[in-house]
Coordinates of C-alpha atoms in Angstrom, one line a residue:
Chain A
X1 CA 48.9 -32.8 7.2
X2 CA 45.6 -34.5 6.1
X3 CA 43.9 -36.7 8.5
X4 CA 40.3 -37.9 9.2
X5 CA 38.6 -36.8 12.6
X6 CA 35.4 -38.5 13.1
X7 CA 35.0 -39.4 9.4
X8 CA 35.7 -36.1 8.7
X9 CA 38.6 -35.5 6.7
X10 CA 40.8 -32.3 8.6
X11 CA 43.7 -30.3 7.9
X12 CA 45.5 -29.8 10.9
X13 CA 49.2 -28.7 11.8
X14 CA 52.4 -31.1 11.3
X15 CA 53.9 -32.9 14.7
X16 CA 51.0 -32.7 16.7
X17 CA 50.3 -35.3 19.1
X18 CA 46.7 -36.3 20.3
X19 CA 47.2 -33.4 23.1
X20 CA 47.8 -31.4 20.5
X21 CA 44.9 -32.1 18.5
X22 CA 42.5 -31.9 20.7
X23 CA 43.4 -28.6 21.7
X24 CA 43.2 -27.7 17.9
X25 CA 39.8 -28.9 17.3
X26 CA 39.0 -26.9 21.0
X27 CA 37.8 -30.4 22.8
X28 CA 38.5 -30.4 26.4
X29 CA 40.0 -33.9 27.2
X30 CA 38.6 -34.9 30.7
X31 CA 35.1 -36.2 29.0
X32 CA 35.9 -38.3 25.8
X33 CA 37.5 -40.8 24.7
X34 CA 40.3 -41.2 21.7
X35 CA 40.6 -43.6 19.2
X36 CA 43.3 -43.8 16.7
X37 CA 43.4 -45.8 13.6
X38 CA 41.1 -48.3 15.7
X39 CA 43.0 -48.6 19.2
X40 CA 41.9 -46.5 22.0
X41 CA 44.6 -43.7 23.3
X42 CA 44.6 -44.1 27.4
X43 CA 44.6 -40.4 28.8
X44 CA 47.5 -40.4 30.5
X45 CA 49.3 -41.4 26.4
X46 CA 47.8 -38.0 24.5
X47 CA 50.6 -36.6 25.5
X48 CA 53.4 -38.5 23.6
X49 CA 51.3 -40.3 21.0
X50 CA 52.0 -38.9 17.6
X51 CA 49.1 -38.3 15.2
X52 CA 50.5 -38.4 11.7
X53 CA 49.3 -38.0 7.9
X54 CA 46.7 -40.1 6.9
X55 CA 45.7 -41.3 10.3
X56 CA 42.5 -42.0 11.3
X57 CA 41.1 -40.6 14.3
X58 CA 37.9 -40.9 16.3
X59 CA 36.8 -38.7 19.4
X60 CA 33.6 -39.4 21.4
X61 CA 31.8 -38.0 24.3
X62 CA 28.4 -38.9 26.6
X63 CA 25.5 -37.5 24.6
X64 CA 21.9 -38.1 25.3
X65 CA 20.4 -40.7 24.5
X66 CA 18.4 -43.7 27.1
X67 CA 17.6 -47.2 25.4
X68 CA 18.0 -45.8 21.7
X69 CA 18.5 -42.3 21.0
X70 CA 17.4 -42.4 17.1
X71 CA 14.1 -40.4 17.8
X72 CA 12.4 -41.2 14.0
X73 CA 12.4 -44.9 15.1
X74 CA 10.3 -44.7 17.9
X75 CA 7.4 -41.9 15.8
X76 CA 7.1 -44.3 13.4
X77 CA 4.2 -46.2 14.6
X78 CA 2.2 -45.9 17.4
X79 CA -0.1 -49.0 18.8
X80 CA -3.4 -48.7 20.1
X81 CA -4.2 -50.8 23.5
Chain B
X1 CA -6.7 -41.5 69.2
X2 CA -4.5 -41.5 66.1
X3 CA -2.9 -38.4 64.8
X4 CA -3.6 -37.8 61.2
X5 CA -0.5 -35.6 59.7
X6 CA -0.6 -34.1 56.1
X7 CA 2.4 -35.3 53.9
X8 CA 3.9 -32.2 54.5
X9 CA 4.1 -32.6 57.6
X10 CA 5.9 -36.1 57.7
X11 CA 9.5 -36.3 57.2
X12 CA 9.9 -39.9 58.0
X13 CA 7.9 -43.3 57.3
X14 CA 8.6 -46.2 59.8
X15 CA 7.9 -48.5 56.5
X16 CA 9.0 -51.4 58.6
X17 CA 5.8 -50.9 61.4
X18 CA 3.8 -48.5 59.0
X19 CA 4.4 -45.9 61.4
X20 CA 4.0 -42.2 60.0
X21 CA 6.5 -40.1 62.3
X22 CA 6.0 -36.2 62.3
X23 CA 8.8 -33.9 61.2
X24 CA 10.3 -32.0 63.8
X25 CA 11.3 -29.3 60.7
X26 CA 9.0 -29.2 58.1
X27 CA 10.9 -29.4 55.1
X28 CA 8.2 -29.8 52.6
X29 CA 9.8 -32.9 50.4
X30 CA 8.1 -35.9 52.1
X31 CA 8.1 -38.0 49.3
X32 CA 11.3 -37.2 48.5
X33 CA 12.5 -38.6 51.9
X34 CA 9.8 -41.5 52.4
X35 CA 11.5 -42.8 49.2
X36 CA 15.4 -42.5 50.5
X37 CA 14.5 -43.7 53.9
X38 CA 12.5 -47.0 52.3
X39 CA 15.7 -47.7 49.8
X40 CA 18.4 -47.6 52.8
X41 CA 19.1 -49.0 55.3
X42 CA 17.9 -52.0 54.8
X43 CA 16.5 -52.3 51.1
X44 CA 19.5 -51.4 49.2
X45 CA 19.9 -52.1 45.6
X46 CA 23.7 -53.1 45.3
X47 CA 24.5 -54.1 41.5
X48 CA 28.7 -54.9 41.9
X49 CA 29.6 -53.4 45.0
X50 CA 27.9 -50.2 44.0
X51 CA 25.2 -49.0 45.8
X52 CA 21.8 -47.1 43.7
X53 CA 19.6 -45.2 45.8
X54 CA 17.0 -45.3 43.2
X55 CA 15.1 -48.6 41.8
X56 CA 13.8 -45.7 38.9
X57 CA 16.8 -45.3 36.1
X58 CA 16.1 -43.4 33.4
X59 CA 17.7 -42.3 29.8
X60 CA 18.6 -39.2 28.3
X61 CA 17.2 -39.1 25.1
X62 CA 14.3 -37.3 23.1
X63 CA 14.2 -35.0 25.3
X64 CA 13.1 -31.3 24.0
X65 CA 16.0 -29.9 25.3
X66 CA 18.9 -30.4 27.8
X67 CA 17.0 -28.0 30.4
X68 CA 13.6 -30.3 30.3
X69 CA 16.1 -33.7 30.7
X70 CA 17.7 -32.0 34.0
X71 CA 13.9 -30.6 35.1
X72 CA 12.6 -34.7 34.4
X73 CA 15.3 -36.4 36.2
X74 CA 15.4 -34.1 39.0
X75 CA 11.7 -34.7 39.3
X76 CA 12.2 -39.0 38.7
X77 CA 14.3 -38.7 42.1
X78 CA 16.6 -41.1 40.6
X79 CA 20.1 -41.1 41.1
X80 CA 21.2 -43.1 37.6
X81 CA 21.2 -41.9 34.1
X82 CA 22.0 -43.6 31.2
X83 CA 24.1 -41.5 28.4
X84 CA 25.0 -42.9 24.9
X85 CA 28.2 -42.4 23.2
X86 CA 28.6 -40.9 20.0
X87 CA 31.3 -38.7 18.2
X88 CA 32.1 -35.2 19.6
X89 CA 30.9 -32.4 16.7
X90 CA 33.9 -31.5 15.9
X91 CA 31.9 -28.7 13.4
X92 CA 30.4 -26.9 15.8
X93 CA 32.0 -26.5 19.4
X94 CA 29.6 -24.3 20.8
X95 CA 26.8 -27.2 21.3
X96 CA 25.9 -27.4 24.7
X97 CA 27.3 -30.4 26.5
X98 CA 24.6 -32.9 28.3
X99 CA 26.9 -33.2 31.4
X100 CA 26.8 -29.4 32.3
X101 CA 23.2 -30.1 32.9
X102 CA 23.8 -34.0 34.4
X103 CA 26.2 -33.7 37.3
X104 CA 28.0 -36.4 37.3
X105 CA 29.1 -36.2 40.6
X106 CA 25.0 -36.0 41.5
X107 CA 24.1 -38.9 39.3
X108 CA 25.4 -42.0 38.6
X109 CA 26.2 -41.8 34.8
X110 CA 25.9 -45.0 32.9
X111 CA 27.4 -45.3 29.6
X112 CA 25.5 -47.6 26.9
X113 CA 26.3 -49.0 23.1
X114 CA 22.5 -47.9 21.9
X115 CA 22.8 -48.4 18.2
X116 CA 25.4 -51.0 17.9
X117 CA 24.4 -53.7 15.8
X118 CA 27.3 -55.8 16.0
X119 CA 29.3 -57.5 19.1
X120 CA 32.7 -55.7 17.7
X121 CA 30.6 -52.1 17.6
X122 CA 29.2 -52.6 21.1
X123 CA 32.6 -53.6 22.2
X124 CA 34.6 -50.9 20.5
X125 CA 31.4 -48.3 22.1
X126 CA 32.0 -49.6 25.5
X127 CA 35.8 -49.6 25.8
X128 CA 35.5 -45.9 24.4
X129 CA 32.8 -45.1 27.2
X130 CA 35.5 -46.7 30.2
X131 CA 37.9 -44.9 29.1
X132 CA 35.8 -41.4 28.9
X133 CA 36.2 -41.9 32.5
X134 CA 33.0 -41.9 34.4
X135 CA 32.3 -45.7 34.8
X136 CA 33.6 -49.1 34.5
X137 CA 29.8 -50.0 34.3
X138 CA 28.1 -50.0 30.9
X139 CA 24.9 -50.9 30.1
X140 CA 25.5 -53.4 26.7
X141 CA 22.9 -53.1 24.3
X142 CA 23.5 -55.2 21.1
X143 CA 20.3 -54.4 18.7
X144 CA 18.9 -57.1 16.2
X145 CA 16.7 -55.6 13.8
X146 CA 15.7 -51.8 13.3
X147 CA 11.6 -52.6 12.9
X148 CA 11.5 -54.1 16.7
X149 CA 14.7 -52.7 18.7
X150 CA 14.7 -56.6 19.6
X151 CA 18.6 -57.2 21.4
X152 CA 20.3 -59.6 19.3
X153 CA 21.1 -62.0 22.0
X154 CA 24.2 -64.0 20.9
X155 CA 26.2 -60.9 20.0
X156 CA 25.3 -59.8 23.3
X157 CA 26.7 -62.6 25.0
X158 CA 29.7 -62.8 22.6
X159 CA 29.9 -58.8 23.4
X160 CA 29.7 -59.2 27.0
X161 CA 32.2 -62.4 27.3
X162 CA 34.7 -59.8 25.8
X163 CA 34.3 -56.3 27.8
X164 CA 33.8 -58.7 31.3
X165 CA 37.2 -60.1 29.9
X166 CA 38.8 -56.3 29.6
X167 CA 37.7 -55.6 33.1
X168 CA 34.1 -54.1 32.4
X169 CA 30.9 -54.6 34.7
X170 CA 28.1 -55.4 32.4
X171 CA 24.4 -54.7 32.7
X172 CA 23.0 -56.3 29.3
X173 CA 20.0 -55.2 27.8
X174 CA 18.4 -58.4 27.1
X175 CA 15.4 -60.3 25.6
X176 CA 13.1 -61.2 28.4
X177 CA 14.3 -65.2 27.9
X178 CA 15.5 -66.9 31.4
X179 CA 17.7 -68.9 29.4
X180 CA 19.7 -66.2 28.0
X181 CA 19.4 -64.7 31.7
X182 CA 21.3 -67.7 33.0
X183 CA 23.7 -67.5 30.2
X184 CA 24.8 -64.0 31.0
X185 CA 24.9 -64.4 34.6
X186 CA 27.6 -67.3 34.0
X187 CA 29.8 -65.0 32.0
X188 CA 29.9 -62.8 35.0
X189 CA 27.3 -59.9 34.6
X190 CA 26.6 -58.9 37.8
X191 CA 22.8 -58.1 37.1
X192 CA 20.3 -58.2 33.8
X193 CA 17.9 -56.1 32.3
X194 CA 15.1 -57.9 30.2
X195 CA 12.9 -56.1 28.2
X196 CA 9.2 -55.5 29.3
X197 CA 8.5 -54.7 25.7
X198 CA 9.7 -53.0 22.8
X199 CA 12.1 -50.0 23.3
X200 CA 9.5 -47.0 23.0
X201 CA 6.6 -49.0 22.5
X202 CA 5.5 -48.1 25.8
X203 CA 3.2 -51.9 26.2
X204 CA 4.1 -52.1 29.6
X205 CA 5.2 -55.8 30.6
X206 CA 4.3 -58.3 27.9
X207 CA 5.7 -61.4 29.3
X208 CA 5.2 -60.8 33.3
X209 CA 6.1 -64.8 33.8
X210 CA 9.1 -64.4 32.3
X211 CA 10.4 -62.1 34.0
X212 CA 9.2 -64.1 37.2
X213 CA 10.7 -67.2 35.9
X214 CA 14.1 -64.9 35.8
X215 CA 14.0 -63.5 38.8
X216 CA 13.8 -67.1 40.1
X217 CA 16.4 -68.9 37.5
X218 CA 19.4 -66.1 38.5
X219 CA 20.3 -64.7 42.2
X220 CA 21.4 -61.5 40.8
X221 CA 19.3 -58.4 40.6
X222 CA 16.9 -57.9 37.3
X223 CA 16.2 -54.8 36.3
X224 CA 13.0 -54.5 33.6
X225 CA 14.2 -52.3 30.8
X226 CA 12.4 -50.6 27.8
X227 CA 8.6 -51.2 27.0
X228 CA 7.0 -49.6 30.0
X229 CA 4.2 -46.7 29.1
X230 CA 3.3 -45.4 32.3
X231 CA 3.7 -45.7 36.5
X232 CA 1.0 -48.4 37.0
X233 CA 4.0 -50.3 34.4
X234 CA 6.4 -49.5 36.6
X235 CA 4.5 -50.5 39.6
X236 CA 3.9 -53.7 38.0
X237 CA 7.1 -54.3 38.1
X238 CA 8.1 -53.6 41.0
X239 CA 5.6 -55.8 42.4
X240 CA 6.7 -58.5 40.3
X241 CA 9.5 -58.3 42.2
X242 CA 11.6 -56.2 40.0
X243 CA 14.4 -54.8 41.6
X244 CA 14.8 -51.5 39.3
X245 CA 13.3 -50.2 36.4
X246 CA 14.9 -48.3 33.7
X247 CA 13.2 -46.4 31.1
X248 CA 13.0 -43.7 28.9
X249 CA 10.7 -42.7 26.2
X250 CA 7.8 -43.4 29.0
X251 CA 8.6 -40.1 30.4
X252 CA 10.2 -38.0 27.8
X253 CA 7.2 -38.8 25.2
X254 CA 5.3 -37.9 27.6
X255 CA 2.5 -34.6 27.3
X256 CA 4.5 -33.8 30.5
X257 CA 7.6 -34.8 30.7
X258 CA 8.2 -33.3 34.0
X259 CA 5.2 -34.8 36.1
X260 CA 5.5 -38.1 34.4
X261 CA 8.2 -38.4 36.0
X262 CA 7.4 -37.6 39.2
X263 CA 4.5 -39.9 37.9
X264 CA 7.1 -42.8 37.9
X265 CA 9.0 -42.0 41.1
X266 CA 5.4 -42.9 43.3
X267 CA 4.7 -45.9 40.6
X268 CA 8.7 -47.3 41.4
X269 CA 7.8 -46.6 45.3
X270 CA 4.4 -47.5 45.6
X271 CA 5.3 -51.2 43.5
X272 CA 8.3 -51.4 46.0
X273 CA 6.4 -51.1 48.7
X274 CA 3.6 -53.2 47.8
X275 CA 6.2 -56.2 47.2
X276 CA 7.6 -55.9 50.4
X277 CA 4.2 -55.9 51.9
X278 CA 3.5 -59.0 50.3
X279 CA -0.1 -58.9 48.6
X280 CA -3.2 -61.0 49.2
X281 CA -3.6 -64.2 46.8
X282 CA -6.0 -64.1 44.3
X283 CA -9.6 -65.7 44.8
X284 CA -12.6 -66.2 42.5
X285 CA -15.1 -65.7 45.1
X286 CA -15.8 -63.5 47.7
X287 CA -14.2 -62.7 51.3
X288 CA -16.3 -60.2 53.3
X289 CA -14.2 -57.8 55.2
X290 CA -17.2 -57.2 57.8
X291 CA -17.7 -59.2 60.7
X292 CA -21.2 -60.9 60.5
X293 CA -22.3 -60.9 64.0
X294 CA -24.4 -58.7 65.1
X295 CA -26.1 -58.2 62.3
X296 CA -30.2 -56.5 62.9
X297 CA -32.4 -59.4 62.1
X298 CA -30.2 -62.0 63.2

């Protein structure tokens, strides 16, 4: 079945459910978070919640980053004091 | 006579009477200790029934690598970092993760929504980063405009209403406005974080009576966020009155990142420290600190 990961579209198995999924794509679920089709998955749910064709699904994790991690923004222009 | 120790020597500062106490087993971290035994007992920083160690937080970001963030923070003696939130690479698994360096059970790992430019995005970001599982304690940044980093301050408070609502403690990034202090604090954010100046810019505290005028408008702790370019900043906040200070691109733009931040752990300390012990007012003219009697001649 066809579905998007991350804005990403993915072919991935039939009948999986997030659980599954995540063990497809090789993400270990104690550090992100899942979103699908908008609404967020609570942990203990990934393993009966159904992820079916042409859903949408979003899977995010603690990167780097302090008050803004977009590191052109800050190059940009420097101030002399 | 007064015995005169070298710092390696101390493992204890009587802050309270001034008092330098000799270690009994020289473990060569003074400073290290000085600064736990100043924060606790009694000058804990306690945002929400939480307790922080360190008044230094620092971000994660623009870092060369993952081994130089984990060298820095070590070094910054904090015990709070702040982590963004962004989509897992679902590409490439083999990317090193940020919390094998981080421990979270070391640090204190605080979530934020740098990036969002909306209330629903900074939301959305936020509820993701509770339910990741490390904290119910996000640090809400809504940003305005891309040329200045400026927070766009009524999404923020239309951002924070809602996560406070879902259960979430809020630190909001926020402009340095005791107004919009005020505002916050009513919805239930149990400290804020005005800006010294803008994110990166490294200016160091623009608005210093502000950020008085904040500390005095709201009785929870204020923590001066973005802008600061190096310790004496950092000092100067503390001295303001400050009760933490988080930054970022201060110490990771840095030549060296690594004694910059140690750099900042003695400006948080020694601007503590210098508020507690309450400074002399300002005069125009001259005191003279020697006695005038006795003087030859006289």
């Amino acid at each position: 079945m066809l579905i998007t990961v991350n804005g990403e579209n993915k072919e991935a198995p039939e009948g999986l459910t997030i659980s599954g999924l995540l063990q497809f794509l090789k993400i270990q679920p104690e550090r992100v978070a899942v979103e699908l089709n908008l609404d967020i998955v609570k942990k203990d749910r990934y393993g009966t919640t159904p992820v079916k064709e042409g859903d949408s699904v979003e899977v995010v994790s603690f990167m780097a980053g302090g008050v803004w991690s977009k590191s052109t923004v800050w190059t940009k222009s420097t101030v002399s004091t | 006579m007064e015995q005169v120790y070298r710092v390696d020597q101390v493992d204890r500062v009587d802050v309270k009477h001034g008092n330098t106490v000799p270690s009994v087993h020289n473990n060569g971290n003074a400073v290290a200790l000085v600064q736990k035994e100043y924060s606790m007992p009694d000058d804990k920083l306690i945002i929400a029934g939480i307790e922080f160690r360190s008044r230094l937080w620092v971000g994660t970001g623009k870092y060369k690598d993952f081994a130089e963030t984990k060298k820095a923070i070590e070094a910054s003696g904090t015990d709070v970092v702040t982590v963004s939130v962004r989509r897992v690479n679902i590409i490439d698994r083999g990317k090193e993760n940020l919390l094998d360096f981080i421990d979270p059970k070391k640090y204190k790992i605080l979530p934020n929504t740098a990036g969002c430019y909306t209330a629903k995005d900074a939301v959305r970001t936020a509820m993701l980063a509770a339910e990741a599982g490390i904290s119910k304690m996000v640090k809400l940044e809504v940003i305005g405009d891309e040329k200045t980093l400026f927070p766009d301050n009524e999404a923020t408070l239309e951002a924070a209403a809602v996560l406070i609502k879902e259960g979430l403690i809020v630190l909001p990034y926020m402009s340095d406005d005791p107004i919009m202090a005020k505002k916050l604090v009513a919805l239930g954010c149990p400290a804020v974080m005005p800006l010294a100046a803008p994110i990166g810019s490294g200016l160091g505290i623009r608005n210093p009576y502000n950020i008085r005028i904040i500390m005095e408008t709201v009785k929870v702790p204020v923590i001066v966020d973005a802008g600061v370019g190096t310790a004496s900043d950092v000092a100067f906040a503390m001295e303001l009155g400050c009760d933490a200070v988080l930054l970022n691109t201060a110490i990771a733009g840095a030549k060296d990142p690594i004694k910059m931040a140690e750099a900042m752990k003695y400006g948080v300390l020694a601007g503590r420290m210098a508020y507690k012990a309450g400074r002399i007012p300002r005069k125009l003219y001259a005191t003279a600190s020697s006695p005038l009697e006795g003087m030859i001649g006289s």
